[in-house]
Amino acid sequence: MGELAKNPEQNEAVRERGHCIVLAGPGSGKTKTLTTAMARALVEDVVDPRGVACITYNNECAIELEGRLATLGVVGGGRCFIGTVHSFALTQVIMPYARCIPGLLPTEFRVATVAECRAAVETAYATISSDAADPHKRWSFASEKRRRDVDRSSPDWRGRNPELADFVEAYEAELRRRGLIDFEDMPLIAFRLIKDFVWIRSALRARFPVLFVDEYQDLGHALHELVLLLCFKAEIRLFAVGDADQSIYGFAGANPDLLQSLTARPDVRVVRLRFNYRSGSKIIRASMGALGEERDYRSPESAPEGELTFWKVQGGIDRQAEAIASTVLPALLERHPREQVAILYRAAWLGDKIALSLDGEGIPYARTDGNALIKRSSRLARFIEACACWVTGGWREADPPYERLLNQAQSLVFNRRTNDAEETLLSQQLISFLRRKKEPIGSTHSWLKQFELDLIGSWKKVTRNPHAEWEVCADLIQKTDPAGGKDMPLNVFAGRILGSGRVNMSTLHSAKGREFDAVILFGMNDGDIPSARDKKSSAGLREARRLFYVGVTRPRKELSIVYQDGNHSPWVAELYARSQQTDE
């Protein structure tokens, strides 16, 4: 709290005891503001055993918040729920209360696999239509309607595209017939329960008198409707943080207008964080060119100006990747440690190009995209990585602490706190495996096979988590198969090779919320950003521009932009023009 006193806007937000929306630009300290507000509420406002809930965009955000809160003495679980809107809906609403509503869900439901969802789509389409069209193409429209029209009692549900409503209802009926729900079912079912049953709203308010929401602009219609019910009908206090300028998940149903609608409410206090503590003034000025709009962001007077460099490459994507590995990156590594440098790009296939070039130069990297070994959005994958970190030396400095590993294991297996006997057995299994597998360091592949045998095999038999991701471990075993030359020492897998940090590789989407000393933007060519698809609609073009803005605002000190000579993105030209201006 004392640290935030230097910033009156952050201090005002943290001390607010009514509904509060914090509009937080890049580098403005929004995570610190959010976690401090949570810790203050738990200490000063919420009496034990009541607690608070915090909804995040994805599991990676949740894990980061848990780590930040741990430094403030707040441990997830018990009084504090931290997780995605889907996790909140499943663990805090559906599992505790759905069985009280006869006929709502099958008794022993579980979450459908991708293959099961596709099969249900095909069966459902056959029941409502006799044409030979591709059901999955048609489902893309039905799925969008399902995400947008959350309230099925609204006239819009059947008033707009009733044939899509028929498709959705037939699909959901087929899932239920098979004893399944899918990922998107979770917030939709939770919404119906909270809307139709006042006693469920009261029970949630009794447990969580304050609801925190991170990255509100990314969370879509289902979360927004839940917030309207919980906070403005059930009178749970709302503290939400967001930035419409960084809304980049329109393909998943995100809508920045939902955040803006909350700021217009008379019963909500709006606080704007204007200081950018991350980037120098030159990068902040350039970011306005990336965004194409003016914002009142400023850096502290003591902040360095920051550096921008523009790299024109003769040739396409392959040549640009080669130039990064041979020229651009080595220049940055003279001034910054590897782990503080990131290469950002738009799609995972571009990451493949960079990985090939870095492998050729012998430069180690940690990858965060759809083709990465570790899926950062998977809690089980992150847990496996954390266990590998513990056994390869982390146990010496409690990094990660064993208690955190145990809490994560309980969440994976039981979804919430369980009884003492189950907790003791799970702890014995985990610590037995970790102690037996502590150094000497062997291969990742063999360690993962033992992890699957000793832990996953046992936990699958007793799990009460209908959304377990047990197949993730088998996928990692396959991806590290030594027969394909893919195995590696376990300390490499865990990222614990002393003194040999890894360059970060990430898509622009996955880089959101992260920061680095130096950033390389790869493939900033016209036709790639914006793409022809972006240009088909004004909404698509605006979102692509916001995505570019997210990339430009990741670095603290240096930004390098790589593009094809004579074919740069028009936004690069605007960024360059703004970077040449000076503060008046």
Coordinates of C-alpha atoms in Angstrom, one line a residue, residues 18 98 125 128 144 155 233 251 294 355 385 392 423 429 441 538 567:
G18 CA -17.8 0.6 -4.1
A98 CA -26.4 -28.0 -10.5
Y125 CA -26.9 -31.0 -37.8
I128 CA -32.2 -30.3 -38.1
E144 CA -20.9 -17.2 -32.4
P155 CA -36.6 -12.4 -27.6
K233 CA -28.5 -7.6 -8.9
F251 CA -12.5 -14.2 -32.6
E294 CA -4.0 9.9 -28.9
A355 CA 12.9 -21.5 -34.3
E385 CA 7.0 -28.0 -15.7
T392 CA 16.2 -30.3 -10.9
E423 CA -5.3 -34.5 0.8
Q429 CA 2.0 -39.6 -3.7
I441 CA 19.3 -35.2 -14.0
S538 CA -13.6 -2.1 -40.0
N567 CA 6.7 -3.7 -48.3

